[in-house]
mmCIF file of C-alpha atoms and ligand atoms in Angstrom:
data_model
loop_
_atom_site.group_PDB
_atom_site.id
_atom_site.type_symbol
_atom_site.label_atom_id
_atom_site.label_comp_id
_atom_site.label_asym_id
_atom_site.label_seq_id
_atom_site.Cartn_x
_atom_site.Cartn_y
_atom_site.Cartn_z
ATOM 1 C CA UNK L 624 2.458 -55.465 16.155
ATOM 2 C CA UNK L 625 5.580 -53.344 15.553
ATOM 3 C CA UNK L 626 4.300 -51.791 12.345
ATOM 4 C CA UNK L 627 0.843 -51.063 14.043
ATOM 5 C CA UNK L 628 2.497 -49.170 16.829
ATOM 6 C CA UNK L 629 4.686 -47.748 14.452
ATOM 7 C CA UNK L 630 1.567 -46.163 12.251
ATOM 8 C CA UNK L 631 -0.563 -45.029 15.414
ATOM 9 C CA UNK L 632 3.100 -43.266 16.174
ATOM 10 C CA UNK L 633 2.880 -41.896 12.611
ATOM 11 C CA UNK L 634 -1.145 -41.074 12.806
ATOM 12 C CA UNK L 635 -0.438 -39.169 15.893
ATOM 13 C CA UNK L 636 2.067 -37.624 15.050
ATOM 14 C CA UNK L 637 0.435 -35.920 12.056
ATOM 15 C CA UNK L 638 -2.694 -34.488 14.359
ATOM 16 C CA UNK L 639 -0.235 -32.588 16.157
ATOM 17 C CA UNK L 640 1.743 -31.151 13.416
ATOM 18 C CA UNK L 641 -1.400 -29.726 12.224
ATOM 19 C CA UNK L 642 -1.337 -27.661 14.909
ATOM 20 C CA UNK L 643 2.151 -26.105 15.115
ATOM 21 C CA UNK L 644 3.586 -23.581 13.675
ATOM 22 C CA UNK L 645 3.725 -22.366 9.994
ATOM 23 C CA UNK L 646 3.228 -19.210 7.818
ATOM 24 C CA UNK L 647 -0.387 -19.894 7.809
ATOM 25 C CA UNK L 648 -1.357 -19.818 11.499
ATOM 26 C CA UNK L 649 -4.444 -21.749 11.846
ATOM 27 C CA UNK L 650 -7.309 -20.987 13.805
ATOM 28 C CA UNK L 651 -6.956 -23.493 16.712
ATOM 29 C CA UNK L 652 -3.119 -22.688 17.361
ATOM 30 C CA UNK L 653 -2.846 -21.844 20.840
ATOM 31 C CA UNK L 654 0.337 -19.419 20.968
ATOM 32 C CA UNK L 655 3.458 -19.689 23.119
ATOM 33 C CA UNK L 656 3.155 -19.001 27.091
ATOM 34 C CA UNK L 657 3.927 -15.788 28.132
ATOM 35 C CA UNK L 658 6.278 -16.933 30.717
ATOM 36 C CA UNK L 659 8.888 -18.234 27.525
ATOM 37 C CA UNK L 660 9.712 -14.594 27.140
ATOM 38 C CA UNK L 661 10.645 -11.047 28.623
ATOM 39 C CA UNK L 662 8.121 -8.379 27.323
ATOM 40 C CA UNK L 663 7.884 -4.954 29.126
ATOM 41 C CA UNK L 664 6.613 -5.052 32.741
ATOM 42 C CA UNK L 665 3.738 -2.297 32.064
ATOM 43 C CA UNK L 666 2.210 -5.001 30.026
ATOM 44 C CA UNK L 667 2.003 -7.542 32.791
ATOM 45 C CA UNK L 668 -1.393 -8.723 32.916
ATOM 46 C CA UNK L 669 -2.684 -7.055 29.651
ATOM 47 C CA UNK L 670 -2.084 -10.197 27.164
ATOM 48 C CA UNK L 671 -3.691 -13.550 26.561
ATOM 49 C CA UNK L 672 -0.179 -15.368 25.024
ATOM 50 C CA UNK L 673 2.368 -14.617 22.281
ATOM 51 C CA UNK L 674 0.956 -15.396 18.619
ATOM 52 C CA UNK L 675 4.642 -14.805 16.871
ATOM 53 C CA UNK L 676 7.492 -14.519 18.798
ATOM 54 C CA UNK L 677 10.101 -11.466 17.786
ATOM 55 C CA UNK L 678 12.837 -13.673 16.733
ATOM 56 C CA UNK L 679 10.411 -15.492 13.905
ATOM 57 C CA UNK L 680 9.255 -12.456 12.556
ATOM 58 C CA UNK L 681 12.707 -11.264 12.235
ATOM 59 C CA UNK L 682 13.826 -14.220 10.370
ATOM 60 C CA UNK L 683 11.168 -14.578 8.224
ATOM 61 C CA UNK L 684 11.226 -10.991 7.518
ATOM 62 C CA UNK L 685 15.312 -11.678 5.888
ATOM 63 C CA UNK L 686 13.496 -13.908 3.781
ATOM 64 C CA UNK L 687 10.976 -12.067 2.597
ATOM 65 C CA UNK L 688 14.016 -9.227 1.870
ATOM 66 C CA UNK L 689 15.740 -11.667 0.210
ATOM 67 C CA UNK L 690 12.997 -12.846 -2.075
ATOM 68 C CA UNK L 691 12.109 -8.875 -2.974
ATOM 69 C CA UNK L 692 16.038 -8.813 -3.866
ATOM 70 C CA UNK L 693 15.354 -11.387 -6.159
ATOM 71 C CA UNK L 694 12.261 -10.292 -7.936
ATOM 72 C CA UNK L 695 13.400 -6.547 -8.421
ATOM 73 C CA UNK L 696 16.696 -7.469 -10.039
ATOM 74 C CA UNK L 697 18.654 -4.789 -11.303
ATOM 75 C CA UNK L 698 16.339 -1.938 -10.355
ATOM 76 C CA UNK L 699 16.351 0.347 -7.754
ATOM 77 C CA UNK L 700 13.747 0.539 -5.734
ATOM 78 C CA UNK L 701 11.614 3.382 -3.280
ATOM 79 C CA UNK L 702 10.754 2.087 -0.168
ATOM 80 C CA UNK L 703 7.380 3.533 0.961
ATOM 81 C CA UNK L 704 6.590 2.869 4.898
ATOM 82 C CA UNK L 705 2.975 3.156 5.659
ATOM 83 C CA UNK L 706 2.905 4.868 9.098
ATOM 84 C CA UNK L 707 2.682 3.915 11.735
ATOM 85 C CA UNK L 708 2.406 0.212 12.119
ATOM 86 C CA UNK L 709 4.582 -0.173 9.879
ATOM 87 C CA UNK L 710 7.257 0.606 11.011
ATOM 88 C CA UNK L 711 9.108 -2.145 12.620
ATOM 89 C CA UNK L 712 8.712 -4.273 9.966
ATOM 90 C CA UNK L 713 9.852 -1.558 7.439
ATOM 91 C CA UNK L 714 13.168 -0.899 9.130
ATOM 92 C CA UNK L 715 14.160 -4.436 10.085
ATOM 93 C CA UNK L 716 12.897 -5.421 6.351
ATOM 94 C CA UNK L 717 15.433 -2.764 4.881
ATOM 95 C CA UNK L 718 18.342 -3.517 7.367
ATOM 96 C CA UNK L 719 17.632 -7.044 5.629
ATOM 97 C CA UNK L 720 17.994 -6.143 1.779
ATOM 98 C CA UNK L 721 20.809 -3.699 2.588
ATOM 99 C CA UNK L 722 23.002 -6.034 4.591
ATOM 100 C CA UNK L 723 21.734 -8.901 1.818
ATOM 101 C CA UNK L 724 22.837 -6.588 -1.133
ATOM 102 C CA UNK L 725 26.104 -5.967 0.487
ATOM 103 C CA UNK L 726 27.369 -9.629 0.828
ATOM 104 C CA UNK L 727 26.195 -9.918 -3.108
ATOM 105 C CA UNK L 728 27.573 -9.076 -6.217
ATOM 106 C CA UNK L 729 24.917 -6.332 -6.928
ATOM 107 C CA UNK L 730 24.085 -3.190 -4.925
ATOM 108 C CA UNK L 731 20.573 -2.101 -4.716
ATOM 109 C CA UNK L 732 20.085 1.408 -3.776
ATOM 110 C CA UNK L 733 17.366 2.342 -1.342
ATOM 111 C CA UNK L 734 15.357 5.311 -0.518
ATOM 112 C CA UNK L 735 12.764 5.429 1.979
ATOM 113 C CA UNK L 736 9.826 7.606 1.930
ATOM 114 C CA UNK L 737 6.653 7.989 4.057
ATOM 115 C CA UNK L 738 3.922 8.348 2.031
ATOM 116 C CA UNK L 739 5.200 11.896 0.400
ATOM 117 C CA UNK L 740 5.049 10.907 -3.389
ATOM 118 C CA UNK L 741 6.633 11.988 -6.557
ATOM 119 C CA UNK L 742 7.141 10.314 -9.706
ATOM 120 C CA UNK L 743 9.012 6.970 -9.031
ATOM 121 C CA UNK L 744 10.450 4.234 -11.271
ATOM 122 C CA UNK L 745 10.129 1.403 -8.496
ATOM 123 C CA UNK L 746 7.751 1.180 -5.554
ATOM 124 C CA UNK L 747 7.783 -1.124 -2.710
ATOM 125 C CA UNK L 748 5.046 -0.527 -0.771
ATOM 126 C CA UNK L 749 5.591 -1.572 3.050
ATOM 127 C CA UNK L 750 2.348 -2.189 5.665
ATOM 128 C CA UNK L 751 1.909 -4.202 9.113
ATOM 129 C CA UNK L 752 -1.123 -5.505 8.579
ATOM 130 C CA UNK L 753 -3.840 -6.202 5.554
ATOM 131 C CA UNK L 754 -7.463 -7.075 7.082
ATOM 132 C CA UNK L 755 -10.058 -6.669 3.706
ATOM 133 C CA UNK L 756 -7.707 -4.899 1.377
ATOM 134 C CA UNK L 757 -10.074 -1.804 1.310
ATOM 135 C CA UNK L 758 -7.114 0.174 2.775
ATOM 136 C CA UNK L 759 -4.576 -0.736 0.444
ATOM 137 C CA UNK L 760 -7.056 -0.530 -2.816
ATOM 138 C CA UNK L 761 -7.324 2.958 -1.765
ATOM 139 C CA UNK L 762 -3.095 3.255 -1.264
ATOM 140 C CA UNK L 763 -2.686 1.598 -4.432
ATOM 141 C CA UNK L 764 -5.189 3.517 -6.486
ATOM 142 C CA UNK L 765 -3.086 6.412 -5.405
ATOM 143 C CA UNK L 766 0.331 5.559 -6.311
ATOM 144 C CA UNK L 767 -0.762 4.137 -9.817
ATOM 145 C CA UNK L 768 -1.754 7.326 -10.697
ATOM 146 C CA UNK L 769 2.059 8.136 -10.889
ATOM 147 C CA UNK L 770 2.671 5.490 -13.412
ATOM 148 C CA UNK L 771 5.363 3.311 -11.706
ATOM 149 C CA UNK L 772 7.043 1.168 -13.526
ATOM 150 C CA UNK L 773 6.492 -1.469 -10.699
ATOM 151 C CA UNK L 774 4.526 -1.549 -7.974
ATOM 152 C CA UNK L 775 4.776 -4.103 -5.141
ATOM 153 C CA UNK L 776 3.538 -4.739 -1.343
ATOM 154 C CA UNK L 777 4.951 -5.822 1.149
ATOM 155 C CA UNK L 778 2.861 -6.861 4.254
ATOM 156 C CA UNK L 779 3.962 -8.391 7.317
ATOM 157 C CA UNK L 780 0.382 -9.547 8.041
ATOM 158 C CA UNK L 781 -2.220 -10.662 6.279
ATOM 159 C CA UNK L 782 -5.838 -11.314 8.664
ATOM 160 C CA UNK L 783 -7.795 -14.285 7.399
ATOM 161 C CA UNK L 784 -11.490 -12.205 7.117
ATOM 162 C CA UNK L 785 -14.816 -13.371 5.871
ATOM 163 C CA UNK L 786 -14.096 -12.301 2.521
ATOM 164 C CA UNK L 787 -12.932 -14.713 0.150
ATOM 165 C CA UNK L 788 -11.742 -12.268 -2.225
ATOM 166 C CA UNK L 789 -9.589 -10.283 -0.337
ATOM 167 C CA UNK L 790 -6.563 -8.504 -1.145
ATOM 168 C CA UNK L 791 -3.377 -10.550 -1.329
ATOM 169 C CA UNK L 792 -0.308 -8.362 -1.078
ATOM 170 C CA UNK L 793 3.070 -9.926 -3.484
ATOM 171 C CA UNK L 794 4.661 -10.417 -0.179
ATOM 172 C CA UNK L 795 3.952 -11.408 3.513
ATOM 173 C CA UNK L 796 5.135 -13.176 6.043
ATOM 174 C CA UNK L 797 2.473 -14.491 8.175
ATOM 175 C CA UNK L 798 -1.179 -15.085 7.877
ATOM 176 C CA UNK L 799 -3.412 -15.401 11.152
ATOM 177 C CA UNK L 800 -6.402 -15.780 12.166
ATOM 178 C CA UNK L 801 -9.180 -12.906 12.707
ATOM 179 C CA UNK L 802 -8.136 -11.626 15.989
ATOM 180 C CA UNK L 803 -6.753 -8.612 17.024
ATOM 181 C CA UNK L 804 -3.175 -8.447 17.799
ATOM 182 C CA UNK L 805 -0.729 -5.747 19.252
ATOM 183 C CA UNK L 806 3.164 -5.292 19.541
ATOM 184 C CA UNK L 807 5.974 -4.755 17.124
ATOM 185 C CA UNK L 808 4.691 -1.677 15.680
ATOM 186 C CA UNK L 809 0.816 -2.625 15.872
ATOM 187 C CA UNK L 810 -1.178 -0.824 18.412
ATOM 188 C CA UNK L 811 -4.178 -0.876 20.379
ATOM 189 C CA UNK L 812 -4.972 3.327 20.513
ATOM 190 C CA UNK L 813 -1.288 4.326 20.588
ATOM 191 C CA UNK L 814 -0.319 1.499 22.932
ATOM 192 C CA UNK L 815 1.850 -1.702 22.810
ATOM 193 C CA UNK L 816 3.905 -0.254 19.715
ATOM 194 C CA UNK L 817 6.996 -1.043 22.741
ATOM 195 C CA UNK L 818 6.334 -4.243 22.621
ATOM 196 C CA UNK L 819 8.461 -6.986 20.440
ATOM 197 C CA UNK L 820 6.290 -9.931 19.834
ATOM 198 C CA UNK L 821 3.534 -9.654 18.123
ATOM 199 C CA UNK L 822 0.540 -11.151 20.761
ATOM 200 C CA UNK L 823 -2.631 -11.412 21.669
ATOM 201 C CA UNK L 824 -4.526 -8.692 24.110
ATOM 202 C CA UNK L 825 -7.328 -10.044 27.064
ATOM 203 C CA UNK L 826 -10.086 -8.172 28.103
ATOM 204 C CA UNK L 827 -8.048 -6.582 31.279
ATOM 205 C CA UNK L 828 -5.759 -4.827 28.637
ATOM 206 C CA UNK L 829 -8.568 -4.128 26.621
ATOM 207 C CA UNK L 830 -10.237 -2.539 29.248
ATOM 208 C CA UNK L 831 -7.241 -0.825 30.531
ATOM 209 C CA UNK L 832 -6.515 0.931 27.188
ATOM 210 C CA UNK L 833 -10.163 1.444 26.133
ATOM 211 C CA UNK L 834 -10.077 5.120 24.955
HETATM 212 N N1 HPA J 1477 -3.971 -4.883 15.367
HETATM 213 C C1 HPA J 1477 -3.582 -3.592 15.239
HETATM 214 N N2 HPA J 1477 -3.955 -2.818 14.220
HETATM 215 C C2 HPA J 1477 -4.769 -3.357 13.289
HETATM 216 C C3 HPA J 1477 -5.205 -4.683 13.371
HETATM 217 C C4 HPA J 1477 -4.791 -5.490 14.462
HETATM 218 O O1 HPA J 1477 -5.141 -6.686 14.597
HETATM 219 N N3 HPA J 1477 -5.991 -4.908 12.277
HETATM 220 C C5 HPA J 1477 -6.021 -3.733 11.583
HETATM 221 N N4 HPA J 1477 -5.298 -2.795 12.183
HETATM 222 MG MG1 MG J 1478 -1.556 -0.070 9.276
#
């Protein structure tokens, strides 16, 4: 009787853990309440919940810095931000593998560019968001054409889409599902780049921002 209780417990238990949190946010997770954080008051009213709250993306974001510290090594590296979405996620992702490279033995210097190119040894491309890829085929195409010696990208999004062969950048930190999401650098026509988590707009806030 014990053990039976004991596996419905364990049954159970496993539904719901489908449903929470991970890198790969499924379809049916519902968000956090709006009410569990502060977000500016000009928003009030405008969102349907909060999809990642600012404090996970900025600790998954250290690990992503410390995984690119890993994988480049020895080399230096140019940091290209792709404007303007991304760049929250560029600065907070460089604070990371700066203050990481200074509690380690090596140093890693940085430069950051915005999309003004020359001819670089070590590229680390940096976007918010990758939907079908088409964008960052185009971005890549680009670059290559300066003969890098490596060429990576960093995205802190990447939109589950229709198409099963979309673009996977070598780094992100969160995949979600196809909806459209504002905040931390990611607009909706120039507005909620003010806002830190990264959420989910209704149709008032739609409405009020329609251009
Ligand atoms: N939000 C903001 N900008 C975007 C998105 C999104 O969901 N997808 C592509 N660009
Ligand atoms: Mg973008």
């Amino acid at each position: 009787m014990l053990y039976q209780n004991t596996d419905f417990y364990v049954q159970h238990h496993e539904v719901v853990l489908t449903v929470l949190f991970d890198i790969q946010i499924s379809d049916n997770w519902p968000g956090y309440s709006l009410d569990l954080f502060t977000y500016p008051q000009h928003y009030y009213g405008d969102l349907e919940y909060v999809l990642i709250p600012h404090g996970i993306i900025v600790d998954r974001t250290e690990r992503l810095a410390k995984d690119i510290m890993q994988d480049i090594g020895d080399n230096d590296i140019v940091v290209l931000c792709v404007l303007k979405g991304g760049y929250k996620f560029c600065a907070d992702l460089v604070e990371h593998i700066k203050n990481l490279s200074r509690n380690s033995e090596r140093f890693i210097s940085m430069k950051v560019d915005f999309v003004r190119l020359k001819s670089y040894h070590n590229v680390l491309i940096v976007e918010d968001i990758v939907g079908t890829g088409r964008t960052m085929k185009v971005l890549l195409n680009n670059i290559e054409k300066y003969k890098p010696k490596m060429i990576k990208v960093a995205s802190l999004l990447v939109k589950r889409t229709s198409r099963p062969d979309g673009y996977r950048p070598d780094y992100y930190g969160f995949e979600i599902p196809d909806l459209f999401v504002v905040g931390y650098a990611l607009d909706y026509n120039e507005h909620f780049r003010d806002l830190n988590h990264i959420c989910v707009i209704n149709d008032h806030g739609k409405a009020k921002y329609r251009v």
